[in-house]
Amino acid sequence: DAQFRGNFNQHALSWIQSDACAVNGIIAVISSEVSIFILSYLSLERYVMLVHPYTRCQISMPVTALTLASLWLLGVLLAVLPLLGLAPSFYASNTVCFPLHLHEGYADGWQFSVALFVCLNGASLVVIAFCYVSIFRSIQQVSDGQPCFLITVMHFVMQTRRETADCVHGAARSSFAQRFLLIVMTDAMCWAPVILMKLLALASIHITGEHFS
């Protein structure tokens, strides 16, 4: 910022074509993808432990460590792969170096961008939602059968934890319901607009800077 303040337009082209821009883009992609990978893994782990507690497919600490290391390796591979001949200017589509390709839907590497941010992240969102809906339904089945989900949502918004806890028989279940809503809603609010704008860009619908920001 100190170097380009006031005259960035004169250096924009050289910036997006620089190695520094590519490195920033790689770090950003690794951060975003690994976070959603880990969130998906945690959702699956909780799904197995809470919905199928007596299954033989129990997740041990070594398996967890190996899985997390593999997810980090996968994130790094996905971030670096476009530069290995698939799309050399993958991170040079905009000045923030993040390859969403919203302004130019069919820029260099658009296929990889769609596969990464629409297909992969969309599938992760579906997996997370499925896991937590299944977990919540499992919790309801072991309760007294009262239809407390809508009440839990209303009281979560109104932050009345006491009545929510009474509805689901305990503060632990109330806390879990709140985490369930928070995780799914946060993930959905983060990626659903991105996926939608990406699809609009592919349909050749202009995405303004105001919508992008």
PDB file of N, CA, C and O in Angstrom, residues 49-118:
ATOM      1  N   MET A  49     -19.788 -40.195  14.784  1.00  0.00           N
ATOM      2  CA  MET A  49     -19.752 -40.421  16.227  1.00  0.00           C
ATOM      3  C   MET A  49     -21.120 -40.264  16.882  1.00  0.00           C
ATOM      4  O   MET A  49     -21.425 -40.970  17.853  1.00  0.00           O
ATOM      5  N   LEU A  50     -21.954 -39.380  16.367  1.00  0.00           N
ATOM      6  CA  LEU A  50     -23.228 -39.096  17.023  1.00  0.00           C
ATOM      7  C   LEU A  50     -24.408 -39.824  16.402  1.00  0.00           C
ATOM      8  O   LEU A  50     -25.335 -40.220  17.114  1.00  0.00           O
ATOM      9  N   VAL A  51     -24.395 -40.003  15.094  1.00  0.00           N
ATOM     10  CA  VAL A  51     -25.510 -40.671  14.434  1.00  0.00           C
ATOM     11  C   VAL A  51     -25.303 -42.176  14.383  1.00  0.00           C
ATOM     12  O   VAL A  51     -26.260 -42.952  14.497  1.00  0.00           O
ATOM     13  N   HIS A  52     -24.068 -42.607  14.245  1.00  0.00           N
ATOM     14  CA  HIS A  52     -23.744 -44.041  14.210  1.00  0.00           C
ATOM     15  C   HIS A  52     -22.677 -44.349  15.257  1.00  0.00           C
ATOM     16  O   HIS A  52     -21.546 -44.720  14.922  1.00  0.00           O
ATOM     17  N   PRO A  53     -23.000 -44.202  16.538  1.00  0.00           N
ATOM     18  CA  PRO A  53     -21.976 -44.344  17.579  1.00  0.00           C
ATOM     19  C   PRO A  53     -21.460 -45.768  17.748  1.00  0.00           C
ATOM     20  O   PRO A  53     -20.383 -45.963  18.310  1.00  0.00           O
ATOM     21  N   TYR A  54     -22.199 -46.758  17.304  1.00  0.00           N
ATOM     22  CA  TYR A  54     -21.795 -48.145  17.520  1.00  0.00           C
ATOM     23  C   TYR A  54     -21.202 -48.782  16.270  1.00  0.00           C
ATOM     24  O   TYR A  54     -20.986 -49.984  16.232  1.00  0.00           O
ATOM     25  N   THR A  55     -20.959 -47.993  15.254  1.00  0.00           N
ATOM     26  CA  THR A  55     -20.355 -48.548  14.063  1.00  0.00           C
ATOM     27  C   THR A  55     -18.884 -48.860  14.295  1.00  0.00           C
ATOM     28  O   THR A  55     -18.235 -48.295  15.179  1.00  0.00           O
ATOM     29  N   ARG A  56     -18.353 -49.766  13.518  1.00  0.00           N
ATOM     30  CA  ARG A  56     -16.939 -50.132  13.647  1.00  0.00           C
ATOM     31  C   ARG A  56     -16.026 -49.068  13.055  1.00  0.00           C
ATOM     32  O   ARG A  56     -14.819 -49.090  13.277  1.00  0.00           O
ATOM     33  N   CYS A  57     -16.599 -48.166  12.296  1.00  0.00           N
ATOM     34  CA  CYS A  57     -15.806 -47.126  11.636  1.00  0.00           C
ATOM     35  C   CYS A  57     -15.586 -45.955  12.595  1.00  0.00           C
ATOM     36  O   CYS A  57     -16.133 -44.873  12.437  1.00  0.00           O
ATOM     37  N   GLN A  58     -14.794 -46.196  13.642  1.00  0.00           N
ATOM     38  CA  GLN A  58     -14.461 -45.155  14.599  1.00  0.00           C
ATOM     39  C   GLN A  58     -13.169 -44.463  14.192  1.00  0.00           C
ATOM     40  O   GLN A  58     -12.229 -45.109  13.710  1.00  0.00           O
ATOM     41  N   ILE A  59     -13.125 -43.154  14.378  1.00  0.00           N
ATOM     42  CA  ILE A  59     -11.989 -42.356  13.924  1.00  0.00           C
ATOM     43  C   ILE A  59     -11.012 -42.169  15.068  1.00  0.00           C
ATOM     44  O   ILE A  59     -11.339 -41.569  16.097  1.00  0.00           O
ATOM     45  N   SER A  60      -9.793 -42.677  14.893  1.00  0.00           N
ATOM     46  CA  SER A  60      -8.767 -42.595  15.927  1.00  0.00           C
ATOM     47  C   SER A  60      -7.912 -41.340  15.716  1.00  0.00           C
ATOM     48  O   SER A  60      -7.995 -40.665  14.687  1.00  0.00           O
ATOM     49  N   MET A  61      -7.071 -41.053  16.707  1.00  0.00           N
ATOM     50  CA  MET A  61      -6.205 -39.890  16.621  1.00  0.00           C
ATOM     51  C   MET A  61      -5.208 -39.984  15.469  1.00  0.00           C
ATOM     52  O   MET A  61      -5.020 -39.001  14.735  1.00  0.00           O
ATOM     53  N   PRO A  62      -4.539 -41.142  15.250  1.00  0.00           N
ATOM     54  CA  PRO A  62      -3.633 -41.225  14.094  1.00  0.00           C
ATOM     55  C   PRO A  62      -4.348 -41.014  12.766  1.00  0.00           C
ATOM     56  O   PRO A  62      -3.808 -40.362  11.856  1.00  0.00           O
ATOM     57  N   VAL A  63      -5.564 -41.550  12.643  1.00  0.00           N
ATOM     58  CA  VAL A  63      -6.325 -41.358  11.415  1.00  0.00           C
ATOM     59  C   VAL A  63      -6.664 -39.882  11.228  1.00  0.00           C
ATOM     60  O   VAL A  63      -6.584 -39.345  10.112  1.00  0.00           O
ATOM     61  N   THR A  64      -7.029 -39.225  12.313  1.00  0.00           N
ATOM     62  CA  THR A  64      -7.341 -37.800  12.236  1.00  0.00           C
ATOM     63  C   THR A  64      -6.120 -36.987  11.810  1.00  0.00           C
ATOM     64  O   THR A  64      -6.221 -36.104  10.951  1.00  0.00           O
ATOM     65  N   ALA A  65      -4.973 -37.281  12.407  1.00  0.00           N
ATOM     66  CA  ALA A  65      -3.743 -36.561  12.053  1.00  0.00           C
ATOM     67  C   ALA A  65      -3.378 -36.782  10.593  1.00  0.00           C
ATOM     68  O   ALA A  65      -3.013 -35.837   9.878  1.00  0.00           O
ATOM     69  N   LEU A  66      -3.494 -38.025  10.132  1.00  0.00           N
ATOM     70  CA  LEU A  66      -3.184 -38.324   8.739  1.00  0.00           C
ATOM     71  C   LEU A  66      -4.165 -37.634   7.791  1.00  0.00           C
ATOM     72  O   LEU A  66      -3.767 -37.107   6.743  1.00  0.00           O
ATOM     73  N   THR A  67      -5.432 -37.622   8.174  1.00  0.00           N
ATOM     74  CA  THR A  67      -6.447 -36.980   7.337  1.00  0.00           C
ATOM     75  C   THR A  67      -6.211 -35.474   7.233  1.00  0.00           C
ATOM     76  O   THR A  67      -6.291 -34.895   6.141  1.00  0.00           O
ATOM     77  N   LEU A  68      -5.922 -34.834   8.358  1.00  0.00           N
ATOM     78  CA  LEU A  68      -5.672 -33.385   8.341  1.00  0.00           C
ATOM     79  C   LEU A  68      -4.438 -33.049   7.506  1.00  0.00           C
ATOM     80  O   LEU A  68      -4.437 -32.069   6.755  1.00  0.00           O
ATOM     81  N   ALA A  69      -3.383 -33.870   7.648  1.00  0.00           N
ATOM     82  CA  ALA A  69      -2.188 -33.641   6.830  1.00  0.00           C
ATOM     83  C   ALA A  69      -2.505 -33.800   5.348  1.00  0.00           C
ATOM     84  O   ALA A  69      -2.024 -33.033   4.510  1.00  0.00           O
ATOM     85  N   SER A  70      -3.333 -34.791   5.029  1.00  0.00           N
ATOM     86  CA  SER A  70      -3.726 -35.010   3.630  1.00  0.00           C
ATOM     87  C   SER A  70      -4.553 -33.845   3.099  1.00  0.00           C
ATOM     88  O   SER A  70      -4.405 -33.452   1.934  1.00  0.00           O
ATOM     89  N   LEU A  71      -5.427 -33.285   3.947  1.00  0.00           N
ATOM     90  CA  LEU A  71      -6.237 -32.144   3.517  1.00  0.00           C
ATOM     91  C   LEU A  71      -5.370 -30.927   3.240  1.00  0.00           C
ATOM     92  O   LEU A  71      -5.606 -30.191   2.269  1.00  0.00           O
ATOM     93  N   TRP A  72      -4.376 -30.698   4.084  1.00  0.00           N
ATOM     94  CA  TRP A  72      -3.449 -29.592   3.834  1.00  0.00           C
ATOM     95  C   TRP A  72      -2.675 -29.823   2.541  1.00  0.00           C
ATOM     96  O   TRP A  72      -2.492 -28.892   1.741  1.00  0.00           O
ATOM     97  N   LEU A  73      -2.223 -31.051   2.331  1.00  0.00           N
ATOM     98  CA  LEU A  73      -1.485 -31.370   1.106  1.00  0.00           C
ATOM     99  C   LEU A  73      -2.375 -31.180  -0.124  1.00  0.00           C
ATOM    100  O   LEU A  73      -1.937 -30.640  -1.148  1.00  0.00           O
ATOM    101  N   LEU A  74      -3.639 -31.596  -0.019  1.00  0.00           N
ATOM    102  CA  LEU A  74      -4.579 -31.425  -1.122  1.00  0.00           C
ATOM    103  C   LEU A  74      -4.814 -29.952  -1.410  1.00  0.00           C
ATOM    104  O   LEU A  74      -4.877 -29.530  -2.576  1.00  0.00           O
ATOM    105  N   GLY A  75      -4.951 -29.144  -0.354  1.00  0.00           N
ATOM    106  CA  GLY A  75      -5.138 -27.711  -0.541  1.00  0.00           C
ATOM    107  C   GLY A  75      -3.967 -27.058  -1.243  1.00  0.00           C
ATOM    108  O   GLY A  75      -4.145 -26.231  -2.154  1.00  0.00           O
ATOM    109  N   VAL A  76      -2.748 -27.424  -0.844  1.00  0.00           N
ATOM    110  CA  VAL A  76      -1.550 -26.879  -1.494  1.00  0.00           C
ATOM    111  C   VAL A  76      -1.491 -27.316  -2.951  1.00  0.00           C
ATOM    112  O   VAL A  76      -1.188 -26.523  -3.851  1.00  0.00           O
ATOM    113  N   LEU A  77      -1.811 -28.593  -3.200  1.00  0.00           N
ATOM    114  CA  LEU A  77      -1.775 -29.108  -4.574  1.00  0.00           C
ATOM    115  C   LEU A  77      -2.774 -28.393  -5.471  1.00  0.00           C
ATOM    116  O   LEU A  77      -2.463 -28.010  -6.602  1.00  0.00           O
ATOM    117  N   LEU A  78      -3.994 -28.193  -4.971  1.00  0.00           N
ATOM    118  CA  LEU A  78      -5.015 -27.510  -5.761  1.00  0.00           C
ATOM    119  C   LEU A  78      -4.632 -26.065  -6.048  1.00  0.00           C
ATOM    120  O   LEU A  78      -4.958 -25.531  -7.106  1.00  0.00           O
ATOM    121  N   ALA A  79      -3.956 -25.424  -5.106  1.00  0.00           N
ATOM    122  CA  ALA A  79      -3.563 -24.026  -5.293  1.00  0.00           C
ATOM    123  C   ALA A  79      -2.418 -23.878  -6.282  1.00  0.00           C
ATOM    124  O   ALA A  79      -2.362 -22.903  -7.040  1.00  0.00           O
ATOM    125  N   VAL A  80      -1.523 -24.849  -6.292  1.00  0.00           N
ATOM    126  CA  VAL A  80      -0.333 -24.751  -7.155  1.00  0.00           C
ATOM    127  C   VAL A  80      -0.584 -25.348  -8.535  1.00  0.00           C
ATOM    128  O   VAL A  80       0.032 -24.931  -9.522  1.00  0.00           O
ATOM    129  N   LEU A  81      -1.519 -26.297  -8.629  1.00  0.00           N
ATOM    130  CA  LEU A  81      -1.743 -27.038  -9.868  1.00  0.00           C
ATOM    131  C   LEU A  81      -1.977 -26.152 -11.096  1.00  0.00           C
ATOM    132  O   LEU A  81      -1.435 -26.446 -12.177  1.00  0.00           O
ATOM    133  N   PRO A  82      -2.755 -25.069 -11.013  1.00  0.00           N
ATOM    134  CA  PRO A  82      -2.972 -24.253 -12.221  1.00  0.00           C
ATOM    135  C   PRO A  82      -1.698 -23.669 -12.805  1.00  0.00           C
ATOM    136  O   PRO A  82      -1.612 -23.446 -14.021  1.00  0.00           O
ATOM    137  N   LEU A  83      -0.701 -23.423 -11.970  1.00  0.00           N
ATOM    138  CA  LEU A  83       0.538 -22.811 -12.441  1.00  0.00           C
ATOM    139  C   LEU A  83       1.480 -23.818 -13.081  1.00  0.00           C
ATOM    140  O   LEU A  83       2.494 -23.436 -13.664  1.00  0.00           O
ATOM    141  N   LEU A  84       1.146 -25.097 -12.972  1.00  0.00           N
ATOM    142  CA  LEU A  84       2.007 -26.140 -13.533  1.00  0.00           C
ATOM    143  C   LEU A  84       1.614 -26.462 -14.973  1.00  0.00           C
ATOM    144  O   LEU A  84       1.517 -27.625 -15.366  1.00  0.00           O
ATOM    145  N   GLY A  85       1.354 -25.420 -15.744  1.00  0.00           N
ATOM    146  CA  GLY A  85       1.057 -25.587 -17.150  1.00  0.00           C
ATOM    147  C   GLY A  85      -0.411 -25.558 -17.513  1.00  0.00           C
ATOM    148  O   GLY A  85      -0.761 -25.406 -18.686  1.00  0.00           O
ATOM    149  N   LEU A  86      -1.314 -25.705 -16.520  1.00  0.00           N
ATOM    150  CA  LEU A  86      -2.742 -25.731 -16.825  1.00  0.00           C
ATOM    151  C   LEU A  86      -3.277 -24.333 -17.131  1.00  0.00           C
ATOM    152  O   LEU A  86      -4.048 -24.150 -18.079  1.00  0.00           O
ATOM    153  N   ALA A  87      -2.896 -23.363 -16.319  1.00  0.00           N
ATOM    154  CA  ALA A  87      -3.362 -21.977 -16.508  1.00  0.00           C
ATOM    155  C   ALA A  87      -2.322 -21.042 -15.907  1.00  0.00           C
ATOM    156  O   ALA A  87      -2.451 -20.632 -14.752  1.00  0.00           O
ATOM    157  N   PRO A  88      -1.288 -20.709 -16.649  1.00  0.00           N
ATOM    158  CA  PRO A  88      -0.193 -19.892 -16.109  1.00  0.00           C
ATOM    159  C   PRO A  88      -0.634 -18.549 -15.536  1.00  0.00           C
ATOM    160  O   PRO A  88      -0.011 -18.038 -14.599  1.00  0.00           O
ATOM    161  N   SER A  89      -1.691 -17.955 -16.103  1.00  0.00           N
ATOM    162  CA  SER A  89      -2.160 -16.650 -15.609  1.00  0.00           C
ATOM    163  C   SER A  89      -3.414 -16.789 -14.750  1.00  0.00           C
ATOM    164  O   SER A  89      -4.257 -15.903 -14.717  1.00  0.00           O
ATOM    165  N   PHE A  90      -3.527 -17.916 -14.061  1.00  0.00           N
ATOM    166  CA  PHE A  90      -4.709 -18.214 -13.251  1.00  0.00           C
ATOM    167  C   PHE A  90      -4.950 -17.159 -12.191  1.00  0.00           C
ATOM    168  O   PHE A  90      -6.086 -16.777 -11.917  1.00  0.00           O
ATOM    169  N   TYR A  91      -3.865 -16.672 -11.572  1.00  0.00           N
ATOM    170  CA  TYR A  91      -3.989 -15.691 -10.492  1.00  0.00           C
ATOM    171  C   TYR A  91      -3.854 -14.250 -10.988  1.00  0.00           C
ATOM    172  O   TYR A  91      -3.805 -13.327 -10.178  1.00  0.00           O
ATOM    173  N   ALA A  92      -3.811 -14.060 -12.286  1.00  0.00           N
ATOM    174  CA  ALA A  92      -3.607 -12.722 -12.847  1.00  0.00           C
ATOM    175  C   ALA A  92      -4.880 -12.144 -13.442  1.00  0.00           C
ATOM    176  O   ALA A  92      -4.824 -11.254 -14.285  1.00  0.00           O
ATOM    177  N   SER A  93      -6.031 -12.632 -13.007  1.00  0.00           N
ATOM    178  CA  SER A  93      -7.292 -12.143 -13.567  1.00  0.00           C
ATOM    179  C   SER A  93      -7.788 -10.870 -12.894  1.00  0.00           C
ATOM    180  O   SER A  93      -8.641 -10.174 -13.427  1.00  0.00           O
ATOM    181  N   ASN A  94      -7.275 -10.571 -11.703  1.00  0.00           N
ATOM    182  CA  ASN A  94      -7.690  -9.357 -10.998  1.00  0.00           C
ATOM    183  C   ASN A  94      -6.584  -8.926 -10.051  1.00  0.00           C
ATOM    184  O   ASN A  94      -5.639  -9.681  -9.793  1.00  0.00           O
ATOM    185  N   THR A  95      -6.712  -7.727  -9.546  1.00  0.00           N
ATOM    186  CA  THR A  95      -5.632  -7.152  -8.744  1.00  0.00           C
ATOM    187  C   THR A  95      -5.550  -7.705  -7.330  1.00  0.00           C
ATOM    188  O   THR A  95      -4.567  -7.458  -6.632  1.00  0.00           O
ATOM    189  N   VAL A  96      -6.590  -8.416  -6.866  1.00  0.00           N
ATOM    190  CA  VAL A  96      -6.509  -9.038  -5.543  1.00  0.00           C
ATOM    191  C   VAL A  96      -5.945 -10.444  -5.634  1.00  0.00           C
ATOM    192  O   VAL A  96      -5.756 -11.107  -4.610  1.00  0.00           O
ATOM    193  N   CYS A  97      -5.717 -10.909  -6.862  1.00  0.00           N
ATOM    194  CA  CYS A  97      -5.034 -12.181  -7.113  1.00  0.00           C
ATOM    195  C   CYS A  97      -5.807 -13.404  -6.629  1.00  0.00           C
ATOM    196  O   CYS A  97      -5.220 -14.473  -6.445  1.00  0.00           O
ATOM    197  N   PHE A  98      -7.107 -13.239  -6.424  1.00  0.00           N
ATOM    198  CA  PHE A  98      -7.932 -14.375  -6.018  1.00  0.00           C
ATOM    199  C   PHE A  98      -8.757 -14.813  -7.227  1.00  0.00           C
ATOM    200  O   PHE A  98      -9.552 -14.020  -7.757  1.00  0.00           O
ATOM    201  N   PRO A  99      -8.624 -16.045  -7.682  1.00  0.00           N
ATOM    202  CA  PRO A  99      -9.132 -16.455  -9.001  1.00  0.00           C
ATOM    203  C   PRO A  99     -10.612 -16.816  -9.036  1.00  0.00           C
ATOM    204  O   PRO A  99     -10.983 -17.896  -9.518  1.00  0.00           O
ATOM    205  N   LEU A 100     -11.463 -15.935  -8.568  1.00  0.00           N
ATOM    206  CA  LEU A 100     -12.898 -16.196  -8.672  1.00  0.00           C
ATOM    207  C   LEU A 100     -13.409 -15.990 -10.099  1.00  0.00           C
ATOM    208  O   LEU A 100     -14.417 -16.573 -10.493  1.00  0.00           O
ATOM    209  N   HIS A 101     -12.724 -15.126 -10.852  1.00  0.00           N
ATOM    210  CA  HIS A 101     -13.083 -14.856 -12.252  1.00  0.00           C
ATOM    211  C   HIS A 101     -14.535 -14.394 -12.372  1.00  0.00           C
ATOM    212  O   HIS A 101     -15.300 -14.899 -13.204  1.00  0.00           O
ATOM    213  N   LEU A 102     -14.912 -13.434 -11.549  1.00  0.00           N
ATOM    214  CA  LEU A 102     -16.275 -12.921 -11.586  1.00  0.00           C
ATOM    215  C   LEU A 102     -16.451 -11.841 -12.642  1.00  0.00           C
ATOM    216  O   LEU A 102     -17.527 -11.703 -13.218  1.00  0.00           O
ATOM    217  N   HIS A 103     -15.407 -11.059 -12.879  1.00  0.00           N
ATOM    218  CA  HIS A 103     -15.501 -10.020 -13.898  1.00  0.00           C
ATOM    219  C   HIS A 103     -15.382 -10.608 -15.300  1.00  0.00           C
ATOM    220  O   HIS A 103     -16.022 -10.142 -16.238  1.00  0.00           O
ATOM    221  N   GLU A 104     -14.554 -11.612 -15.447  1.00  0.00           N
ATOM    222  CA  GLU A 104     -14.395 -12.302 -16.720  1.00  0.00           C
ATOM    223  C   GLU A 104     -14.625 -13.793 -16.459  1.00  0.00           C
ATOM    224  O   GLU A 104     -13.727 -14.502 -16.011  1.00  0.00           O
ATOM    225  N   GLY A 105     -15.842 -14.232 -16.740  1.00  0.00           N
ATOM    226  CA  GLY A 105     -16.216 -15.602 -16.413  1.00  0.00           C
ATOM    227  C   GLY A 105     -15.403 -16.654 -17.117  1.00  0.00           C
ATOM    228  O   GLY A 105     -15.261 -17.777 -16.609  1.00  0.00           O
ATOM    229  N   TYR A 106     -14.844 -16.315 -18.278  1.00  0.00           N
ATOM    230  CA  TYR A 106     -14.105 -17.299 -19.073  1.00  0.00           C
ATOM    231  C   TYR A 106     -12.646 -16.890 -19.238  1.00  0.00           C
ATOM    232  O   TYR A 106     -12.052 -17.092 -20.292  1.00  0.00           O
ATOM    233  N   ALA A 107     -12.086 -16.341 -18.188  1.00  0.00           N
ATOM    234  CA  ALA A 107     -10.666 -15.995 -18.195  1.00  0.00           C
ATOM    235  C   ALA A 107      -9.832 -17.267 -18.152  1.00  0.00           C
ATOM    236  O   ALA A 107     -10.342 -18.377 -17.982  1.00  0.00           O
ATOM    237  N   ASP A 108      -8.528 -17.109 -18.282  1.00  0.00           N
ATOM    238  CA  ASP A 108      -7.618 -18.255 -18.304  1.00  0.00           C
ATOM    239  C   ASP A 108      -7.777 -19.091 -17.034  1.00  0.00           C
ATOM    240  O   ASP A 108      -7.664 -18.583 -15.924  1.00  0.00           O
ATOM    241  N   GLY A 109      -8.065 -20.373 -17.222  1.00  0.00           N
ATOM    242  CA  GLY A 109      -8.247 -21.265 -16.084  1.00  0.00           C
ATOM    243  C   GLY A 109      -9.648 -21.270 -15.512  1.00  0.00           C
ATOM    244  O   GLY A 109      -9.845 -21.716 -14.383  1.00  0.00           O
ATOM    245  N   TRP A 110     -10.631 -20.787 -16.271  1.00  0.00           N
ATOM    246  CA  TRP A 110     -11.994 -20.695 -15.741  1.00  0.00           C
ATOM    247  C   TRP A 110     -12.559 -22.075 -15.403  1.00  0.00           C
ATOM    248  O   TRP A 110     -13.349 -22.207 -14.462  1.00  0.00           O
ATOM    249  N   GLN A 111     -12.149 -23.112 -16.154  1.00  0.00           N
ATOM    250  CA  GLN A 111     -12.646 -24.455 -15.855  1.00  0.00           C
ATOM    251  C   GLN A 111     -12.201 -24.904 -14.465  1.00  0.00           C
ATOM    252  O   GLN A 111     -12.981 -25.482 -13.701  1.00  0.00           O
ATOM    253  N   PHE A 112     -10.939 -24.624 -14.149  1.00  0.00           N
ATOM    254  CA  PHE A 112     -10.421 -25.003 -12.840  1.00  0.00           C
ATOM    255  C   PHE A 112     -11.094 -24.191 -11.738  1.00  0.00           C
ATOM    256  O   PHE A 112     -11.378 -24.703 -10.649  1.00  0.00           O
ATOM    257  N   SER A 113     -11.365 -22.921 -12.021  1.00  0.00           N
ATOM    258  CA  SER A 113     -12.041 -22.070 -11.046  1.00  0.00           C
ATOM    259  C   SER A 113     -13.445 -22.581 -10.759  1.00  0.00           C
ATOM    260  O   SER A 113     -13.893 -22.605  -9.603  1.00  0.00           O
ATOM    261  N   VAL A 114     -14.169 -22.989 -11.805  1.00  0.00           N
ATOM    262  CA  VAL A 114     -15.509 -23.539 -11.615  1.00  0.00           C
ATOM    263  C   VAL A 114     -15.452 -24.842 -10.816  1.00  0.00           C
ATOM    264  O   VAL A 114     -16.249 -25.057  -9.884  1.00  0.00           O
ATOM    265  N   ALA A 115     -14.522 -25.714 -11.171  1.00  0.00           N
ATOM    266  CA  ALA A 115     -14.402 -26.984 -10.460  1.00  0.00           C
ATOM    267  C   ALA A 115     -14.084 -26.771  -8.989  1.00  0.00           C
ATOM    268  O   ALA A 115     -14.590 -27.494  -8.118  1.00  0.00           O
ATOM    269  N   LEU A 116     -13.265 -25.753  -8.712  1.00  0.00           N
ATOM    270  CA  LEU A 116     -12.822 -25.508  -7.340  1.00  0.00           C
ATOM    271  C   LEU A 116     -13.875 -24.803  -6.503  1.00  0.00           C
ATOM    272  O   LEU A 116     -14.272 -25.289  -5.426  1.00  0.00           O
ATOM    273  N   PHE A 117     -14.372 -23.677  -6.988  1.00  0.00           N
ATOM    274  CA  PHE A 117     -15.230 -22.833  -6.166  1.00  0.00           C
ATOM    275  C   PHE A 117     -16.718 -23.135  -6.295  1.00  0.00           C
ATOM    276  O   PHE A 117     -17.490 -22.766  -5.409  1.00  0.00           O
ATOM    277  N   VAL A 118     -17.128 -23.774  -7.371  1.00  0.00           N
ATOM    278  CA  VAL A 118     -18.535 -24.117  -7.541  1.00  0.00           C
ATOM    279  C   VAL A 118     -18.784 -25.577  -7.203  1.00  0.00           C
ATOM    280  O   VAL A 118     -19.579 -25.900  -6.307  1.00  0.00           O
TER     281      VAL A 118
END
